[in-house]
């Protein structure tokens, strides 16, 4: 009899576990939103939230420009912008090492010749370049730097600019950016191709890693340009007082940044790049979703730099913006930025030194824009102004390759890969270990610990976690409660609370974390284990994912078909999530820290509405383990259950890891304790 009673007692204890194991909720049981997100592109609540933050910061930026009343004000603003830009890029290398430049070939053409040049912007960091030189001209001649945009063959693609410049009387130099042309960093020699695409793919791998080291891919791109200028200035056929720069798209990015940071550039002509970052944040996901980290320097909006700040740094040097009305860089942003900065030029009596040319076409440095830009260059380089554009006869790609093998990495056994430069920057510029809690509670922290927790009354309330119950389901001896939390002026958080039907003894809760969203039926065994261990389980969607995930494919159909839509959503090289992450960097609040905000919001709700105080974070995946660990460091009243290895930023940099969850991107993460 006694044994039977013991068996029954044990059975009663195990019944919830047996029921939880043998019963699985439906998708409906774990769905909070009454109306599902529709298929297709959308301005989601999270995207709207990011844009609202960006425009608030833009208002402050405008106030700084409007406060300029004299040369002293302007000088102070330029110094502040330069310091912020350099800091957020990770600075520039401190030493100009020998270029070791060599001419490895010459091509003679009618009216000009091309010299193939290889130089080292850093020791054993080889740069392949083409120098286009007019024939029959007496020097020294004006020179134009032509940084490349996003083309697989790098400098070769931009021969249509360089050839025309040489025919016009300019020395022109164009070089392969790292990750393009002859400078692939992930070259598969056996298959004669990169492991990633040479448009933006390699930039994504390199740039994401650079963020973790507290830098940006722009650091090395700008440095290559500065060293290309150093090389040009060693040439006796170049006039050092007549140096200009022009480039389009990614070349426009480089042209603006190099000119902003190197005053030896006398005239700047960025094409198809200058816009307004809050506007760019709004359309990038739909118009130009490829990951391209150098164009998203951390805090570029938060610190009031934006594209207008680059142009302010170029002032008072001559500047013309070339723009495409149908570009994915919003033309309204180009006009807005031009209006702001041209006002500054005019205020200081330099109105004739700034101009804007617009072509009614898509993303390109069109012949009509080139013609106007070249005339602008002629005026300020004291050359006869030619209204017509020179003819162009393309040369075969094979003629314009500098290395015999076609790739620096296979040509030079001592070539240093950029992933190693990223790794070594930590050793070059040691930084004191930074507690992640300090990063979390910067000025961008929204003060969640002071927010009220209250029932939603039908209208948003600032600084409040407003909850509403959206439904309830029951299983054998189990209850699933569904809640929607509204906060931050428009964000919503779907939450599910799983508990036993009756609970005796102390209550404790496990927060089940997954970067892709709250628990689903397929995850039920993991949830059931928590219930067996006596926990109530809370699971929620991080902002922008789960039920709030945008049902939109950023990839072209043939690429999208290689994986399911959810996997594509999180792709670190081209995805909605990658664009969320980069937009978050621009406003100075990395998505990684915003996920911790979500943990804090959910924990406030659990305590003050559900009456749960013993809270433990449980990671469903190793990647979620990083968020759990970080949240535990930032919110010490939460416990963290460590079940295995987690992603560590310092290890990713040390191991030169190529792919990892983009949501975990944290600038300077390699220095975080």
CSV table of C-alpha atoms in Angstrom, one decimal, residues 126-491:
chain,number,residue,atom,x,y,z
A,126,UNK,CA,49.3,45.4,-52.3
A,127,UNK,CA,47.3,47.8,-54.4
A,128,UNK,CA,46.9,47.4,-58.2
A,129,UNK,CA,46.4,50.6,-60.1
A,130,UNK,CA,46.2,52.1,-63.6
A,131,UNK,CA,47.7,55.5,-64.3
A,132,UNK,CA,46.4,57.2,-67.4
A,133,UNK,CA,48.7,59.9,-68.9
A,134,UNK,CA,48.1,62.3,-71.7
A,135,UNK,CA,50.6,62.2,-74.6
A,136,UNK,CA,52.0,65.4,-76.1
A,137,UNK,CA,51.3,67.5,-73.0
A,138,UNK,CA,53.9,69.5,-71.1
A,139,UNK,CA,53.8,69.1,-67.4
A,140,UNK,CA,53.2,69.3,-64.7
A,141,UNK,CA,49.6,68.4,-65.4
A,142,UNK,CA,46.5,68.4,-63.2
A,143,UNK,CA,45.7,64.9,-61.8
A,144,UNK,CA,42.4,63.3,-60.9
A,145,UNK,CA,42.0,60.4,-58.4
A,146,UNK,CA,39.2,58.0,-59.6
A,147,UNK,CA,38.3,55.6,-56.8
A,148,UNK,CA,36.1,52.7,-57.9
A,149,UNK,CA,32.5,51.9,-57.2
A,150,UNK,CA,31.1,48.4,-56.9
A,151,UNK,CA,32.3,46.5,-59.9
A,152,UNK,CA,33.7,43.0,-60.0
A,153,UNK,CA,36.6,44.1,-62.2
A,154,UNK,CA,37.3,47.2,-60.1
A,155,UNK,CA,39.4,49.8,-61.8
A,156,UNK,CA,38.9,48.3,-65.3
A,157,UNK,CA,35.2,49.2,-65.2
A,158,UNK,CA,36.0,52.8,-64.7
A,159,UNK,CA,38.2,53.2,-67.7
A,160,UNK,CA,35.3,55.2,-69.3
A,161,UNK,CA,36.1,58.0,-66.9
A,162,UNK,CA,39.9,57.7,-66.8
A,163,UNK,CA,40.4,57.4,-70.6
A,164,UNK,CA,38.3,60.6,-71.1
A,165,UNK,CA,40.2,62.5,-68.5
A,166,UNK,CA,43.6,61.5,-70.1
A,167,UNK,CA,42.3,62.7,-73.5
A,168,UNK,CA,41.2,66.0,-71.8
A,169,UNK,CA,44.7,66.6,-70.4
A,170,UNK,CA,44.6,65.1,-66.9
A,171,UNK,CA,46.7,62.4,-65.3
A,172,UNK,CA,44.2,60.0,-63.8
A,173,UNK,CA,44.8,57.1,-61.4
A,174,UNK,CA,42.3,54.4,-60.5
A,175,UNK,CA,43.0,51.5,-58.2
A,176,UNK,CA,41.2,48.3,-57.1
A,177,UNK,CA,39.4,48.6,-53.8
A,178,UNK,CA,40.1,45.8,-51.4
A,179,UNK,CA,37.7,42.9,-52.2
A,180,UNK,CA,37.3,43.8,-55.8
A,181,UNK,CA,39.2,43.4,-59.1
A,182,UNK,CA,42.7,42.0,-58.5
A,183,UNK,CA,42.4,42.3,-54.7
A,184,UNK,CA,40.0,39.5,-53.8
A,185,UNK,CA,40.5,38.5,-50.2
A,186,UNK,CA,38.8,35.1,-50.5
A,187,UNK,CA,40.1,33.9,-53.8
A,188,UNK,CA,39.6,30.3,-54.7
A,189,UNK,CA,42.5,29.7,-57.1
A,190,UNK,CA,41.3,26.2,-58.0
A,191,UNK,CA,38.0,27.5,-59.3
A,192,UNK,CA,39.3,30.9,-60.4
A,193,UNK,CA,36.7,32.8,-58.4
A,194,UNK,CA,36.0,34.4,-55.0
A,195,UNK,CA,34.0,32.5,-52.4
A,196,UNK,CA,31.8,35.6,-52.2
A,197,UNK,CA,30.8,38.0,-54.9
A,198,UNK,CA,33.2,40.8,-55.8
A,199,UNK,CA,30.5,43.5,-55.9
A,200,UNK,CA,29.6,43.8,-52.2
A,201,UNK,CA,30.0,40.2,-50.8
A,202,UNK,CA,33.6,40.5,-49.8
A,203,UNK,CA,33.0,44.0,-48.4
A,204,UNK,CA,30.3,42.5,-46.1
A,205,UNK,CA,32.6,39.9,-44.7
A,206,UNK,CA,35.5,42.3,-44.2
A,207,UNK,CA,33.4,45.2,-43.0
A,208,UNK,CA,31.4,43.2,-40.4
A,209,UNK,CA,34.6,41.9,-38.9
A,210,UNK,CA,36.2,45.3,-38.9
A,211,UNK,CA,33.3,46.6,-36.8
A,212,UNK,CA,34.1,44.1,-34.1
A,213,UNK,CA,37.6,45.5,-33.9
A,214,UNK,CA,36.3,49.0,-33.4
A,215,UNK,CA,37.0,50.1,-37.0
A,216,UNK,CA,35.3,50.2,-40.3
A,217,UNK,CA,36.2,49.0,-43.8
A,218,UNK,CA,36.3,52.7,-44.8
A,219,UNK,CA,39.5,53.0,-42.7
A,220,UNK,CA,41.4,50.9,-45.3
A,221,UNK,CA,39.6,52.2,-48.3
A,222,UNK,CA,40.3,55.8,-47.4
A,223,UNK,CA,43.9,54.9,-46.6
A,224,UNK,CA,44.4,53.3,-50.0
A,225,UNK,CA,43.2,56.5,-51.6
A,226,UNK,CA,45.5,58.7,-49.5
A,227,UNK,CA,48.4,56.5,-50.5
A,228,UNK,CA,47.4,56.6,-54.1
A,229,UNK,CA,47.6,60.4,-53.8
A,230,UNK,CA,51.0,60.0,-52.2
A,231,UNK,CA,52.1,58.0,-55.2
A,232,UNK,CA,50.7,60.5,-57.7
A,233,UNK,CA,52.6,63.3,-55.9
A,234,UNK,CA,55.9,61.5,-56.5
A,235,UNK,CA,55.4,61.8,-60.3
A,236,UNK,CA,57.2,64.8,-62.0
A,237,UNK,CA,54.4,65.0,-64.5
A,238,UNK,CA,51.8,65.9,-61.8
A,239,UNK,CA,51.1,69.4,-60.4
A,240,UNK,CA,50.6,69.1,-56.7
A,241,UNK,CA,48.4,72.2,-56.6
A,242,UNK,CA,45.9,70.8,-59.1
A,243,UNK,CA,44.7,67.5,-57.6
A,244,UNK,CA,41.0,66.5,-57.9
A,245,UNK,CA,39.0,63.5,-57.1
A,246,UNK,CA,35.9,62.0,-58.7
A,247,UNK,CA,34.1,58.6,-58.4
A,248,UNK,CA,30.6,57.2,-58.6
A,249,UNK,CA,28.6,55.0,-56.3
A,250,UNK,CA,31.1,53.4,-54.0
A,251,UNK,CA,33.6,55.6,-55.7
A,252,UNK,CA,31.5,58.6,-54.8
A,253,UNK,CA,31.6,57.4,-51.2
A,254,UNK,CA,35.4,57.2,-51.3
A,255,UNK,CA,35.7,60.5,-53.1
A,256,UNK,CA,33.7,62.3,-50.4
A,257,UNK,CA,35.5,60.7,-47.5
A,258,UNK,CA,39.0,61.0,-49.0
A,259,UNK,CA,38.5,64.7,-49.9
A,260,UNK,CA,36.9,65.3,-46.4
A,261,UNK,CA,40.0,63.9,-44.7
A,262,UNK,CA,42.9,65.0,-47.0
A,263,UNK,CA,43.1,68.7,-47.8
A,264,UNK,CA,45.6,68.1,-50.6
A,265,UNK,CA,42.5,67.3,-52.7
A,266,UNK,CA,41.6,70.7,-54.3
A,267,UNK,CA,38.4,69.8,-56.1
A,268,UNK,CA,35.9,67.1,-55.3
A,269,UNK,CA,33.2,65.5,-57.6
A,270,UNK,CA,31.3,62.7,-55.8
A,271,UNK,CA,28.7,61.1,-58.1
A,272,UNK,CA,25.7,59.0,-57.1
A,273,UNK,CA,26.4,58.9,-53.4
A,274,UNK,CA,25.6,62.2,-51.6
A,275,UNK,CA,22.1,62.1,-50.1
A,276,UNK,CA,20.5,62.2,-46.6
A,277,UNK,CA,21.1,59.2,-44.4
A,278,UNK,CA,17.6,59.1,-42.8
A,279,UNK,CA,16.2,59.0,-46.3
A,280,UNK,CA,18.7,56.4,-47.3
A,281,UNK,CA,17.8,54.4,-44.2
A,282,UNK,CA,14.2,54.4,-45.4
A,283,UNK,CA,14.7,52.9,-48.9
A,284,UNK,CA,17.8,50.9,-48.7
A,285,UNK,CA,16.1,47.6,-47.8
A,286,UNK,CA,13.9,47.8,-50.9
A,287,UNK,CA,16.2,49.5,-53.4
A,288,UNK,CA,19.8,48.5,-52.5
A,289,UNK,CA,19.8,45.8,-49.9
A,290,UNK,CA,23.4,44.3,-50.3
A,291,UNK,CA,25.5,44.6,-47.2
A,292,UNK,CA,28.1,47.2,-47.7
A,293,UNK,CA,29.5,48.1,-44.2
A,294,UNK,CA,31.9,50.9,-45.3
A,295,UNK,CA,28.8,53.0,-46.2
A,296,UNK,CA,27.5,52.6,-42.7
A,297,UNK,CA,30.1,54.1,-40.4
A,298,UNK,CA,28.9,53.7,-36.9
A,299,UNK,CA,27.1,56.7,-35.4
A,300,UNK,CA,27.2,58.6,-38.7
A,301,UNK,CA,23.7,60.0,-37.9
A,302,UNK,CA,23.9,60.0,-34.1
A,303,UNK,CA,27.0,62.2,-34.2
A,304,UNK,CA,25.5,64.6,-36.7
A,305,UNK,CA,27.9,63.8,-39.5
A,306,UNK,CA,25.7,62.5,-42.3
A,307,UNK,CA,26.7,63.3,-45.9
A,308,UNK,CA,26.4,67.0,-45.3
A,309,UNK,CA,29.1,66.7,-42.7
A,310,UNK,CA,31.5,65.3,-45.3
A,311,UNK,CA,30.8,68.3,-47.5
A,312,UNK,CA,31.3,70.7,-44.6
A,313,UNK,CA,34.8,69.1,-44.2
A,314,UNK,CA,35.5,69.7,-47.9
A,315,UNK,CA,34.5,73.5,-47.6
A,316,UNK,CA,35.8,75.9,-48.9
A,317,UNK,CA,37.3,73.8,-51.7
A,318,UNK,CA,35.4,73.6,-55.0
A,319,UNK,CA,32.7,70.9,-55.0
A,320,UNK,CA,30.2,69.6,-57.5
A,321,UNK,CA,27.7,66.9,-56.8
A,322,UNK,CA,26.6,64.6,-59.7
A,323,UNK,CA,23.3,62.9,-59.1
A,324,UNK,CA,20.8,60.6,-60.7
A,325,UNK,CA,17.1,61.5,-60.3
A,326,UNK,CA,16.1,57.8,-60.3
A,327,UNK,CA,18.9,56.6,-58.1
A,328,UNK,CA,18.5,54.4,-55.0
A,329,UNK,CA,20.4,57.2,-53.2
A,330,UNK,CA,17.3,59.4,-52.8
A,331,UNK,CA,17.5,62.5,-54.9
A,332,UNK,CA,15.4,64.4,-52.4
A,333,UNK,CA,18.3,63.7,-49.9
A,334,UNK,CA,20.8,65.0,-52.5
A,335,UNK,CA,18.9,68.2,-53.0
A,336,UNK,CA,18.4,68.6,-49.2
A,337,UNK,CA,22.1,68.2,-48.5
A,338,UNK,CA,23.1,70.4,-51.4
A,339,UNK,CA,20.7,73.1,-50.2
A,340,UNK,CA,22.2,73.0,-46.7
A,341,UNK,CA,25.8,73.1,-47.7
A,342,UNK,CA,25.5,75.5,-50.6
A,343,UNK,CA,23.9,77.9,-48.1
A,344,UNK,CA,27.1,77.7,-46.1
A,345,UNK,CA,29.3,78.2,-49.2
A,346,UNK,CA,27.2,81.3,-50.1
A,347,UNK,CA,27.3,82.6,-46.5
A,348,UNK,CA,31.1,82.7,-46.6
A,349,UNK,CA,31.2,84.1,-50.2
A,350,UNK,CA,32.1,80.9,-51.9
A,351,UNK,CA,28.8,80.3,-53.7
A,352,UNK,CA,30.5,79.9,-57.1
A,353,UNK,CA,32.5,77.0,-55.8
A,354,UNK,CA,29.7,74.6,-55.3
A,355,UNK,CA,27.3,73.1,-57.9
A,356,UNK,CA,24.8,70.3,-58.5
A,357,UNK,CA,24.1,68.4,-61.7
A,358,UNK,CA,21.2,66.0,-62.0
A,359,UNK,CA,20.6,63.5,-64.8
A,360,UNK,CA,17.2,61.9,-65.3
A,361,UNK,CA,18.3,58.3,-65.2
A,362,UNK,CA,19.2,55.5,-62.8
A,363,UNK,CA,22.3,54.9,-60.8
A,364,UNK,CA,25.3,55.8,-63.1
A,365,UNK,CA,27.8,58.5,-63.9
A,366,UNK,CA,26.0,59.3,-67.2
A,367,UNK,CA,27.6,61.0,-70.2
A,368,UNK,CA,25.6,64.2,-69.5
A,369,UNK,CA,26.7,64.4,-65.9
A,370,UNK,CA,30.3,63.6,-66.8
A,371,UNK,CA,30.3,66.5,-69.3
A,372,UNK,CA,29.2,69.0,-66.7
A,373,UNK,CA,31.5,67.6,-64.1
A,374,UNK,CA,34.5,67.8,-66.4
A,375,UNK,CA,33.7,71.4,-67.3
A,376,UNK,CA,33.7,72.1,-63.5
A,377,UNK,CA,37.1,70.4,-63.2
A,378,UNK,CA,38.4,72.4,-66.2
A,379,UNK,CA,37.4,75.8,-64.6
A,380,UNK,CA,39.1,75.1,-61.2
A,381,UNK,CA,42.1,73.4,-62.7
A,382,UNK,CA,42.7,76.3,-65.1
A,383,UNK,CA,42.3,74.3,-68.3
A,384,UNK,CA,40.3,75.4,-71.4
A,385,UNK,CA,36.7,74.5,-70.8
A,386,UNK,CA,35.4,72.0,-73.3
A,387,UNK,CA,31.6,71.6,-73.6
A,388,UNK,CA,31.8,68.3,-75.4
A,389,UNK,CA,32.7,64.9,-73.9
A,390,UNK,CA,35.6,63.0,-75.3
A,391,UNK,CA,34.9,59.8,-77.1
A,392,UNK,CA,35.5,56.4,-75.4
A,393,UNK,CA,36.9,53.2,-76.9
A,394,UNK,CA,36.9,50.4,-74.3
A,395,UNK,CA,40.0,48.3,-73.9
A,396,UNK,CA,39.9,44.6,-73.2
A,397,UNK,CA,39.9,43.6,-69.6
A,398,UNK,CA,43.0,41.3,-70.1
A,399,UNK,CA,45.0,44.3,-71.2
A,400,UNK,CA,44.4,46.2,-68.0
A,401,UNK,CA,45.3,43.6,-65.4
A,402,UNK,CA,48.4,44.4,-63.4
A,403,UNK,CA,49.4,41.0,-62.1
A,404,UNK,CA,50.3,38.0,-64.2
A,405,UNK,CA,48.0,35.7,-62.2
A,406,UNK,CA,45.1,38.2,-62.1
A,407,UNK,CA,45.1,38.3,-58.3
A,408,UNK,CA,47.4,39.9,-55.7
A,409,UNK,CA,46.9,36.9,-53.3
A,410,UNK,CA,48.3,34.4,-55.8
A,411,UNK,CA,51.0,36.8,-57.2
A,412,UNK,CA,52.7,37.7,-54.0
A,413,UNK,CA,53.5,35.0,-51.4
A,414,UNK,CA,53.9,37.7,-48.7
A,415,UNK,CA,50.6,39.4,-49.4
A,416,UNK,CA,48.8,40.2,-46.1
A,417,UNK,CA,45.1,39.5,-46.1
A,418,UNK,CA,42.9,42.2,-44.8
A,419,UNK,CA,41.3,39.9,-42.2
A,420,UNK,CA,44.8,39.8,-40.6
A,421,UNK,CA,45.0,43.6,-40.6
A,422,UNK,CA,41.6,43.7,-38.8
A,423,UNK,CA,42.9,41.2,-36.3
A,424,UNK,CA,46.2,43.2,-35.8
A,425,UNK,CA,44.4,46.5,-35.2
A,426,UNK,CA,43.6,45.2,-31.8
A,427,UNK,CA,47.2,44.8,-31.0
A,428,UNK,CA,48.3,48.1,-32.7
A,429,UNK,CA,45.7,50.2,-30.8
A,430,UNK,CA,45.1,48.4,-27.5
A,431,UNK,CA,41.9,49.6,-25.8
A,432,UNK,CA,41.0,49.0,-22.1
A,433,UNK,CA,38.4,46.3,-21.7
A,434,UNK,CA,35.0,47.8,-21.9
A,435,UNK,CA,32.2,46.3,-19.8
A,436,UNK,CA,29.1,45.8,-21.9
A,437,UNK,CA,27.0,47.3,-19.2
A,438,UNK,CA,28.7,50.6,-19.8
A,439,UNK,CA,27.9,50.4,-23.5
A,440,UNK,CA,24.3,49.5,-22.7
A,441,UNK,CA,23.8,52.5,-20.5
A,442,UNK,CA,25.1,55.2,-22.8
A,443,UNK,CA,23.1,58.4,-23.6
A,444,UNK,CA,21.1,56.3,-26.1
A,445,UNK,CA,19.7,54.1,-23.3
A,446,UNK,CA,16.0,54.9,-23.3
A,447,UNK,CA,15.5,54.6,-19.5
A,448,UNK,CA,13.5,51.4,-19.4
A,449,UNK,CA,14.2,50.9,-15.7
A,450,UNK,CA,12.1,54.0,-15.1
A,451,UNK,CA,9.1,53.2,-17.4
A,452,UNK,CA,5.7,52.5,-16.1
A,453,UNK,CA,4.0,49.1,-16.7
A,454,UNK,CA,0.3,49.5,-17.3
A,455,UNK,CA,-2.6,48.0,-19.2
A,456,UNK,CA,-3.0,49.4,-22.8
A,457,UNK,CA,-5.9,51.8,-23.0
A,458,UNK,CA,-6.0,52.2,-26.8
A,459,UNK,CA,-3.5,55.0,-27.3
A,460,UNK,CA,0.3,55.1,-27.0
A,461,UNK,CA,1.9,56.5,-23.8
A,462,UNK,CA,5.5,57.6,-23.6
A,463,UNK,CA,7.9,55.8,-21.3
A,464,UNK,CA,5.4,53.0,-20.7
A,465,UNK,CA,5.2,49.3,-21.3
A,466,UNK,CA,1.6,49.0,-22.2
A,467,UNK,CA,0.3,45.4,-22.1
A,468,UNK,CA,-2.8,43.9,-23.5
A,469,UNK,CA,-3.9,40.2,-23.3
A,470,UNK,CA,-4.6,38.9,-26.8
A,471,UNK,CA,-5.7,35.4,-25.9
A,472,UNK,CA,-5.3,32.2,-23.9
A,473,UNK,CA,-5.0,28.5,-24.8
A,474,UNK,CA,-5.1,25.4,-22.6
A,475,UNK,CA,-3.4,22.1,-22.8
A,476,UNK,CA,-3.3,19.1,-20.4
A,477,UNK,CA,-2.7,20.8,-17.0
A,478,UNK,CA,-1.1,23.8,-18.9
A,479,UNK,CA,-2.1,27.3,-19.7
A,480,UNK,CA,-0.6,29.4,-22.5
A,481,UNK,CA,-1.3,33.2,-22.2
A,482,UNK,CA,-0.6,35.5,-25.0
A,483,UNK,CA,0.2,39.2,-24.5
A,484,UNK,CA,1.2,42.1,-26.7
A,485,UNK,CA,3.5,44.8,-25.2
A,486,UNK,CA,3.5,48.2,-26.8
A,487,UNK,CA,6.4,50.5,-26.1
A,488,UNK,CA,8.9,53.1,-27.5
A,489,UNK,CA,6.3,55.0,-29.5
A,490,UNK,CA,5.2,52.3,-31.8
A,491,UNK,CA,7.1,49.1,-31.2
